mmCIF file of C-alpha atoms in Angstrom:
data_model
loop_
_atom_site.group_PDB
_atom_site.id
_atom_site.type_symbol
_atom_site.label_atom_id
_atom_site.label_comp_id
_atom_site.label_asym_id
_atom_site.label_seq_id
_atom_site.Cartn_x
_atom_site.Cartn_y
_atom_site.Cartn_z
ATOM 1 C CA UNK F 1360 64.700 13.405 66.801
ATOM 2 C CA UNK F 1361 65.582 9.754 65.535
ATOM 3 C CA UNK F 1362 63.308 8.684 62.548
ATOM 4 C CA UNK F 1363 60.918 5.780 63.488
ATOM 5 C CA UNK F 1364 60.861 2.389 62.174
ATOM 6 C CA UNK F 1365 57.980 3.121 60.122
ATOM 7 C CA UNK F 1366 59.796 6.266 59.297
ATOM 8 C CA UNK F 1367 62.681 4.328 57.794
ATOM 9 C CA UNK F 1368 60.350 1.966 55.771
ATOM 10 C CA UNK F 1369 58.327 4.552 54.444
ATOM 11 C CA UNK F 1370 61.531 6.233 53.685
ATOM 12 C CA UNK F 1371 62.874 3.614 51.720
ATOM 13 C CA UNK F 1372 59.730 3.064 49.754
ATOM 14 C CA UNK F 1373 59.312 6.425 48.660
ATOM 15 C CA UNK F 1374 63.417 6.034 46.922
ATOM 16 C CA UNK F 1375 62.039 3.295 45.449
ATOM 17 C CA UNK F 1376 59.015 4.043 44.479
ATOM 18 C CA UNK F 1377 59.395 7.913 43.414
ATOM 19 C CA UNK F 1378 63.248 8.634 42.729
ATOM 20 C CA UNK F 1379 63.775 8.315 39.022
ATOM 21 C CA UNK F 1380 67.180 6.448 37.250
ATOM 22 C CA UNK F 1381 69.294 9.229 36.336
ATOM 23 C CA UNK F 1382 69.533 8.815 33.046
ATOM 24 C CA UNK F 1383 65.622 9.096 32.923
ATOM 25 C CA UNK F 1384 66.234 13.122 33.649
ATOM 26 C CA UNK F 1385 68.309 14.227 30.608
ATOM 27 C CA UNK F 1386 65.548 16.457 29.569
ATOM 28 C CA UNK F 1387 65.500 17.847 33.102
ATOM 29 C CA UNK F 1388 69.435 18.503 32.569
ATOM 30 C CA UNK F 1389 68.746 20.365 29.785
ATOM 31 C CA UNK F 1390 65.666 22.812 30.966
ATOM 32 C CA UNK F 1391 66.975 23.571 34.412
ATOM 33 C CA UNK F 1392 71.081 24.393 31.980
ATOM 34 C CA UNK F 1393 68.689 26.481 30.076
ATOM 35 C CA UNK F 1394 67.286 28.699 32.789
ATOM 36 C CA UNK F 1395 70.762 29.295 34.770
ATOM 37 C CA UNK F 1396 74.183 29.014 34.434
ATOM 38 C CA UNK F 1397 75.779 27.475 37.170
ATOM 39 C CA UNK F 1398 79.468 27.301 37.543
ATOM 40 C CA UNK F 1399 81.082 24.678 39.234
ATOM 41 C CA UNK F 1400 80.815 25.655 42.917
ATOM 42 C CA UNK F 1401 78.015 27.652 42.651
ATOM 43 C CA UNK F 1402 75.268 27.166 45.156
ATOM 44 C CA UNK F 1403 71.657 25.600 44.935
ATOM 45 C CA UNK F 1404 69.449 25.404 47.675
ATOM 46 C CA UNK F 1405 67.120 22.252 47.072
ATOM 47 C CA UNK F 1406 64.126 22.714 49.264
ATOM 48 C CA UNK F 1407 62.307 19.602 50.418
ATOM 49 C CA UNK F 1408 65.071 17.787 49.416
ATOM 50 C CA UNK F 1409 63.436 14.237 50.149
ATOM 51 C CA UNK F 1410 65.697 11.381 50.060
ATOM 52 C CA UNK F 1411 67.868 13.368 47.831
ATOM 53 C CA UNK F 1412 67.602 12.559 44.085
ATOM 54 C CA UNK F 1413 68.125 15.697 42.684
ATOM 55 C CA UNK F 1414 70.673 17.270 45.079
ATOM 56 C CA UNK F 1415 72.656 14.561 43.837
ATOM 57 C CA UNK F 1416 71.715 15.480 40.152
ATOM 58 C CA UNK F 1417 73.268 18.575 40.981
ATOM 59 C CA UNK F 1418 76.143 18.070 42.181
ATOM 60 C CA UNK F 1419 76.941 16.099 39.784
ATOM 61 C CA UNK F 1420 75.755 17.782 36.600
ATOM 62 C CA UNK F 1421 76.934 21.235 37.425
ATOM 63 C CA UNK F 1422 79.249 20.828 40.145
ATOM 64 C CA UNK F 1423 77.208 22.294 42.261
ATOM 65 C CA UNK F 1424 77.765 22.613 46.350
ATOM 66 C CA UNK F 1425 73.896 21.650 47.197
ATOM 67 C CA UNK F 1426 72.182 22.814 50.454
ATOM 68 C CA UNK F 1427 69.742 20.222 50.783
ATOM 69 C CA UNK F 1428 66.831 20.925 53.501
ATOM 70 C CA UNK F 1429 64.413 18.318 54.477
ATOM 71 C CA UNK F 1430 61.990 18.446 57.081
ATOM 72 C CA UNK F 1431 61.732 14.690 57.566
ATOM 73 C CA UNK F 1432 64.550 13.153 59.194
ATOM 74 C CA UNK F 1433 64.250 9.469 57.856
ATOM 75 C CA UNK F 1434 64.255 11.286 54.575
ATOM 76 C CA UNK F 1435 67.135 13.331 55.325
ATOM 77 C CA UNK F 1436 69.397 10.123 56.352
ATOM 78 C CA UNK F 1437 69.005 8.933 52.823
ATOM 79 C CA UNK F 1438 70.275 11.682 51.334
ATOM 80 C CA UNK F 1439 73.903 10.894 49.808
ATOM 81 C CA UNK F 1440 77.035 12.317 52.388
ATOM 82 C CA UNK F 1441 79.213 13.269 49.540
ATOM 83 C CA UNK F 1442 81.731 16.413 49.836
ATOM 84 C CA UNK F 1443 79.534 18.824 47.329
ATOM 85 C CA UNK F 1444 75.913 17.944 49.440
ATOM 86 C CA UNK F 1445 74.950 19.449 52.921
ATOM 87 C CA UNK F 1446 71.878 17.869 54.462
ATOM 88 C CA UNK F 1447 69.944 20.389 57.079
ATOM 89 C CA UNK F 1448 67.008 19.836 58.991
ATOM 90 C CA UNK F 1449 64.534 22.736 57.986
ATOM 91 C CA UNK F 1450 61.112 23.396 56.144
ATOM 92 C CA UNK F 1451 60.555 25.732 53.038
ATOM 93 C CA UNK F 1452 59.019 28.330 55.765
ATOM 94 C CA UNK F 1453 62.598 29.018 58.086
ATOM 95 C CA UNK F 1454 65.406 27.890 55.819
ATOM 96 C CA UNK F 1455 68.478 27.093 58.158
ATOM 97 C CA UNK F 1456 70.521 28.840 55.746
ATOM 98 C CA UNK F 1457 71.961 32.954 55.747
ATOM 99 C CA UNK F 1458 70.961 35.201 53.453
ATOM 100 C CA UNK F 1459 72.022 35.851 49.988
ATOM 101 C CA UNK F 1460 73.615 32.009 50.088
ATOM 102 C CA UNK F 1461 72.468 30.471 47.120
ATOM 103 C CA UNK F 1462 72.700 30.927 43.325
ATOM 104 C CA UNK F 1463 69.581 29.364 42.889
ATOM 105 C CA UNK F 1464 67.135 27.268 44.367
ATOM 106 C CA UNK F 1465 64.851 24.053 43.450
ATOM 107 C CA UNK F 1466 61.442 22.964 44.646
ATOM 108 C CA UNK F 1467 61.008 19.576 43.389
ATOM 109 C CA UNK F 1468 56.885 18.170 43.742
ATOM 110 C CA UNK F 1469 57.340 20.194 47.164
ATOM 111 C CA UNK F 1470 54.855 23.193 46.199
ATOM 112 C CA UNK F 1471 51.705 20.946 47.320
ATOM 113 C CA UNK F 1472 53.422 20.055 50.636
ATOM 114 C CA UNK F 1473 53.824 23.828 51.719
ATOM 115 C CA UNK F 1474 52.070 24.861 54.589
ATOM 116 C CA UNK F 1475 52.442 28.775 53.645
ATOM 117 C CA UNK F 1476 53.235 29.225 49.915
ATOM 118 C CA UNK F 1477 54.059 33.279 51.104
ATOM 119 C CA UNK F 1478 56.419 32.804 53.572
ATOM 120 C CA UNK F 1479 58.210 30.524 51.936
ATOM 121 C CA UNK F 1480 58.789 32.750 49.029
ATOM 122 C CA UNK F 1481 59.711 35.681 51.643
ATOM 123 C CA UNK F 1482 62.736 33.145 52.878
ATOM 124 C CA UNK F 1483 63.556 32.474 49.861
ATOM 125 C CA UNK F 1484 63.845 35.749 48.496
ATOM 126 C CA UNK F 1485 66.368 35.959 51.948
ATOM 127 C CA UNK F 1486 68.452 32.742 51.454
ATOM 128 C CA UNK F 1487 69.376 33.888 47.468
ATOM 129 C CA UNK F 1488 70.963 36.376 45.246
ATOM 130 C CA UNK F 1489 70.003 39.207 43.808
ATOM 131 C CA UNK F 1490 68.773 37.521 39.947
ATOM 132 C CA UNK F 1491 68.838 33.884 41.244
ATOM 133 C CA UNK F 1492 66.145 31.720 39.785
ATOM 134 C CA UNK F 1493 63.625 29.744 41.866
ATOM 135 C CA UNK F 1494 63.368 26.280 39.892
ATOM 136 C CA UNK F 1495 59.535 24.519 40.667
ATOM 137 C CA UNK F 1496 59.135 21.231 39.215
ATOM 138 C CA UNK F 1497 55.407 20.535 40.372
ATOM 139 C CA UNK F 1498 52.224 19.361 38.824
ATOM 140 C CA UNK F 1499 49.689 21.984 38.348
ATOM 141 C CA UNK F 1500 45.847 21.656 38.217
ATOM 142 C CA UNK F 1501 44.736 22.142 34.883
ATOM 143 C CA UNK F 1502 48.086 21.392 33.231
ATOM 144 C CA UNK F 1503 48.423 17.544 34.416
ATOM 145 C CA UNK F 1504 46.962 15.490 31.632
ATOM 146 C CA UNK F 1505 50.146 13.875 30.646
ATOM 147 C CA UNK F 1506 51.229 12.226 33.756
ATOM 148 C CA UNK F 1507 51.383 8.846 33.878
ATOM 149 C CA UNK F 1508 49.469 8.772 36.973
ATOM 150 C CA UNK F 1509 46.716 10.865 36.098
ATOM 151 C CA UNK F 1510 46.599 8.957 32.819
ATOM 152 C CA UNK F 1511 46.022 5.576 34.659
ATOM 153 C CA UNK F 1512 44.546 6.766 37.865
ATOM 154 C CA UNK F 1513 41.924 9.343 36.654
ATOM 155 C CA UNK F 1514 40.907 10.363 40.287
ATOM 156 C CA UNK F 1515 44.495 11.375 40.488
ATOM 157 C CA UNK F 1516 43.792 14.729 38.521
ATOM 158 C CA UNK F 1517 41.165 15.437 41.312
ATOM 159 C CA UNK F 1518 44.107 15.381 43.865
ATOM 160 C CA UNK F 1519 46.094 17.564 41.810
ATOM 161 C CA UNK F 1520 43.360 20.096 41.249
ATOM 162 C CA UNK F 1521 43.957 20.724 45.267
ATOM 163 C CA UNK F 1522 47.525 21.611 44.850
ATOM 164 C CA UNK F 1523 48.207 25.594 44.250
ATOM 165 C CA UNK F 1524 47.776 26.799 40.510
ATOM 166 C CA UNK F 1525 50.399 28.442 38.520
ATOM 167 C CA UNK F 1526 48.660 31.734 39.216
ATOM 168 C CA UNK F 1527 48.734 31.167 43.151
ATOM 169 C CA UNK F 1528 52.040 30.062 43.204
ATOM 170 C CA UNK F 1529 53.242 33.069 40.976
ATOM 171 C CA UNK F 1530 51.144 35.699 43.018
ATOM 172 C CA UNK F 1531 52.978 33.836 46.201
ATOM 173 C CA UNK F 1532 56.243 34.881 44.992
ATOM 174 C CA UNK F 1533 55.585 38.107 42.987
ATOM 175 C CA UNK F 1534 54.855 38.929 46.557
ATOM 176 C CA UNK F 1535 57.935 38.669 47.470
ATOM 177 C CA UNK F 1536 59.222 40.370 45.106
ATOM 178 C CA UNK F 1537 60.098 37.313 41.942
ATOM 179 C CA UNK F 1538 59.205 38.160 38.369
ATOM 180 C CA UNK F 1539 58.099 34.639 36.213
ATOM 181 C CA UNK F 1540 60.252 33.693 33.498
ATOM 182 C CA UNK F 1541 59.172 30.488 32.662
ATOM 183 C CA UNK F 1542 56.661 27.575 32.237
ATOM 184 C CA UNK F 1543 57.419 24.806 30.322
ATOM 185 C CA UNK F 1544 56.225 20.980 30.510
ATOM 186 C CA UNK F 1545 59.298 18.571 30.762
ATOM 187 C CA UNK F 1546 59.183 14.852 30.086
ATOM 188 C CA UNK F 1547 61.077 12.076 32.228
ATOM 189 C CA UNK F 1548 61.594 8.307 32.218
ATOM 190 C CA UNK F 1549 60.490 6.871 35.679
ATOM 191 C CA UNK F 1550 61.262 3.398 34.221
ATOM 192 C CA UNK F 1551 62.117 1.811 31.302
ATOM 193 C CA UNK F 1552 58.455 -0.009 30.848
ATOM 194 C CA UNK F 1553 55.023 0.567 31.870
ATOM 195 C CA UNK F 1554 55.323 -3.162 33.999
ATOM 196 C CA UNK F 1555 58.702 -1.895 35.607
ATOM 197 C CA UNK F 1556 56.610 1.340 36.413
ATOM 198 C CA UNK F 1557 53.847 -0.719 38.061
ATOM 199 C CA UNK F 1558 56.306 -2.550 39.893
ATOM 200 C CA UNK F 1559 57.561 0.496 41.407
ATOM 201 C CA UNK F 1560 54.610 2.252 42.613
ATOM 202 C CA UNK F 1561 53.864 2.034 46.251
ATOM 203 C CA UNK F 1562 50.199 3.852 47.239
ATOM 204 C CA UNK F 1563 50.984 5.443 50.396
ATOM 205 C CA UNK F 1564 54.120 7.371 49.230
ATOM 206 C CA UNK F 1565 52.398 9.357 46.232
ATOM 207 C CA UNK F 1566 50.395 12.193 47.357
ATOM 208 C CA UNK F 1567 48.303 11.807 43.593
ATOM 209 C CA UNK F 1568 46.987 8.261 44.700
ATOM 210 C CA UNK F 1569 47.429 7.780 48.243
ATOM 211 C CA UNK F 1570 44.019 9.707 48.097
ATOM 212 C CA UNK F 1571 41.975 7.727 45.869
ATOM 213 C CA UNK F 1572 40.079 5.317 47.277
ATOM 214 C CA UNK F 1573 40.759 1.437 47.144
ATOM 215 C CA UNK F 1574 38.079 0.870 43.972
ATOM 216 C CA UNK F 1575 40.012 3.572 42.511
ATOM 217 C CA UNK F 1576 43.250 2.718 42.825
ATOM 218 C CA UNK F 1577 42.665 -1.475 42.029
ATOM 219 C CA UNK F 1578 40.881 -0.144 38.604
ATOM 220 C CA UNK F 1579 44.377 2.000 37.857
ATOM 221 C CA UNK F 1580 46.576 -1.137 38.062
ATOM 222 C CA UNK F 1581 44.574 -3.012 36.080
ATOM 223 C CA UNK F 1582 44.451 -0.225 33.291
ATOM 224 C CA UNK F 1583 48.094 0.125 33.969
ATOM 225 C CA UNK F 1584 49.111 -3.709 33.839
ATOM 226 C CA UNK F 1585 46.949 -4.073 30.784
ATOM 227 C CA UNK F 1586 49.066 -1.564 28.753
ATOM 228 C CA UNK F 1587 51.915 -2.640 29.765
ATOM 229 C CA UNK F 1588 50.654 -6.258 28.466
ATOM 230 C CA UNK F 1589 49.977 -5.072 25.167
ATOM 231 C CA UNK F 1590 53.046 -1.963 24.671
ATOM 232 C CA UNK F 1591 55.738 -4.288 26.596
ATOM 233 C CA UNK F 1592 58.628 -2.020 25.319
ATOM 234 C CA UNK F 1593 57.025 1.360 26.058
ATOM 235 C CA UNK F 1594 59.130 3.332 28.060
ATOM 236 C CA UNK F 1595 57.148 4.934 31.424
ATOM 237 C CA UNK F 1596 57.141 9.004 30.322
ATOM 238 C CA UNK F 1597 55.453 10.673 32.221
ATOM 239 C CA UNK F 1598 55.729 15.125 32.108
ATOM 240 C CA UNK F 1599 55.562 18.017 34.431
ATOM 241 C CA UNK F 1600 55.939 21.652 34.908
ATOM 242 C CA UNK F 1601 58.896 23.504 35.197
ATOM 243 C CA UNK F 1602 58.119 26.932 36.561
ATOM 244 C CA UNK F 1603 60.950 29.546 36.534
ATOM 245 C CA UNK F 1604 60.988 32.703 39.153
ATOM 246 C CA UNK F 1605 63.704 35.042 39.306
ATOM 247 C CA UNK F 1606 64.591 37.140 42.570
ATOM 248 C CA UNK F 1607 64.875 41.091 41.888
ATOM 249 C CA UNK F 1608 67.054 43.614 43.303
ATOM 250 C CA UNK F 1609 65.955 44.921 46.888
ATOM 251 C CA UNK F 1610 62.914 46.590 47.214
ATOM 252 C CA UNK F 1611 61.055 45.402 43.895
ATOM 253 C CA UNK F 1612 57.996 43.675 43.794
ATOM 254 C CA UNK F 1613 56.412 41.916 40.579
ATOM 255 C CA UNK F 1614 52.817 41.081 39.325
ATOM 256 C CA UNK F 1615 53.702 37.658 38.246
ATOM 257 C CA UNK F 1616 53.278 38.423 35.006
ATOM 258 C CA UNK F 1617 55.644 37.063 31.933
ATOM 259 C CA UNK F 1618 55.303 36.762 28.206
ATOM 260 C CA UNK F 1619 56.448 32.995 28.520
#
């Protein structure tokens, strides 16, 4: 189906207002190099790709040949055509991918948006490899105190506190049969000042303040233009999780549990 004009527009506000200058994810770089190794031409599957971003990150960090599945398809038009980057129409649920295809896969601030957390983990356990990693970046309830968002928009931590926990998610994918590795808080630059930051945001693409309400939301920007009035060179970092699960061999199934 042929995205709508609102489709597009919303589209293109939610690249502006949520993708993140590359060079603001170094420390992302670094934490997902940590957890695997990927070879040039290895496969990720990025699920809930959005406009892209990160598929993009891939492929050109690692080399990477990036099946990138997006439900929405004025999202999925974004998404760069470039030889190493496949955009398919799909939903974390029934991946339009066969199994044992990727090397590892990445949920980026998609966990929320996940109608049922179990099956998806059952097709993902399908679409990789024996060992590969599942990659979450998310915000978790409980563990959100150092996004910028929540910072300025206090209500915000109220809309995270809906999403699935770290426990939920894990017990979702121990399920089907992935062991957690890792949980570790990463830090990114989503613009180079606070006032570039405000610029940026745009309400009704950010699931953490599109549900405040208007009183809440006017007395954020205000906090937010205020410090970036008196820290003018303060570079927007903001943090979340990165939450590691790795596939086992046929037939296992995990508690969730990890010393990490």
């Amino acid at each position: 189906m042929e995205a709508t004009a609102p489709d597009r527009r919303f589209a293109e506000d939610y690249r502006l207002a949520r993708e993140i200058p590359r060079d603001g994810l170094t420390a992302w770089r670094a934490a997902i190099a940590a957890e695997v190794d990927l070879a040039p031409g290895a496969t990720v599957l990025d699920v809930g790709a959005g406009t892209g971003s990160f598929a993009s990150a891939f492929a050109d960090w690692f080399g990477a040949r990036v099946l990138a599945v997006e439900p929405a398809s004025a999202m999925r038009a974004l998404i760069p055509r470039q030889g190493r980057i496949e955009a398919l129409d799909g939903r974390a649920e029934e991946l339009p991918v066969p199994d044992g295809c990727a090397d590892a896969a990445w949920l980026g601030s998609v966990v929320h948006h996940i109608g049922d957390l179990d099956a998806a983990a059952r097709e993902l356990r399908r679409a990789l490899k024996p060992g590969a990693p599942v990659l979450i970046r998310n915000s978790f309830p409980g563990r959100c105190a150092r996004d910028l968002r929540v910072r300025f928009f206090p209500g915000a931590e109220r809309i995270v506190d809906g999403y699935p926990t770290v426990e939920r998610t894990c017990a979702a994918f121990a399920g089907a049969g992935f062991t957690r590795v890792a949980l570790h808080a990463v830090p990114q630059e989503s613009a180079p000042s606070l006032a570039a930051f405000a610029d940026r945001i745009r309400r009704d693409t950010d699931a953490k303040l599109r549900g405040l309400d208007d009183e809440e939301f006017e007395r954020g920007m205000r906090r937010l233009r205020t410090a970036a009035e008196q820290e003018p060179n303060r570079p927007a970092v903001s943090w979340m999780d990165l939450l590691v699960l790795v596939r086992g061999p046929a037939g296992t199934v995990s508690d969730g549990s990890s010393p990490r």
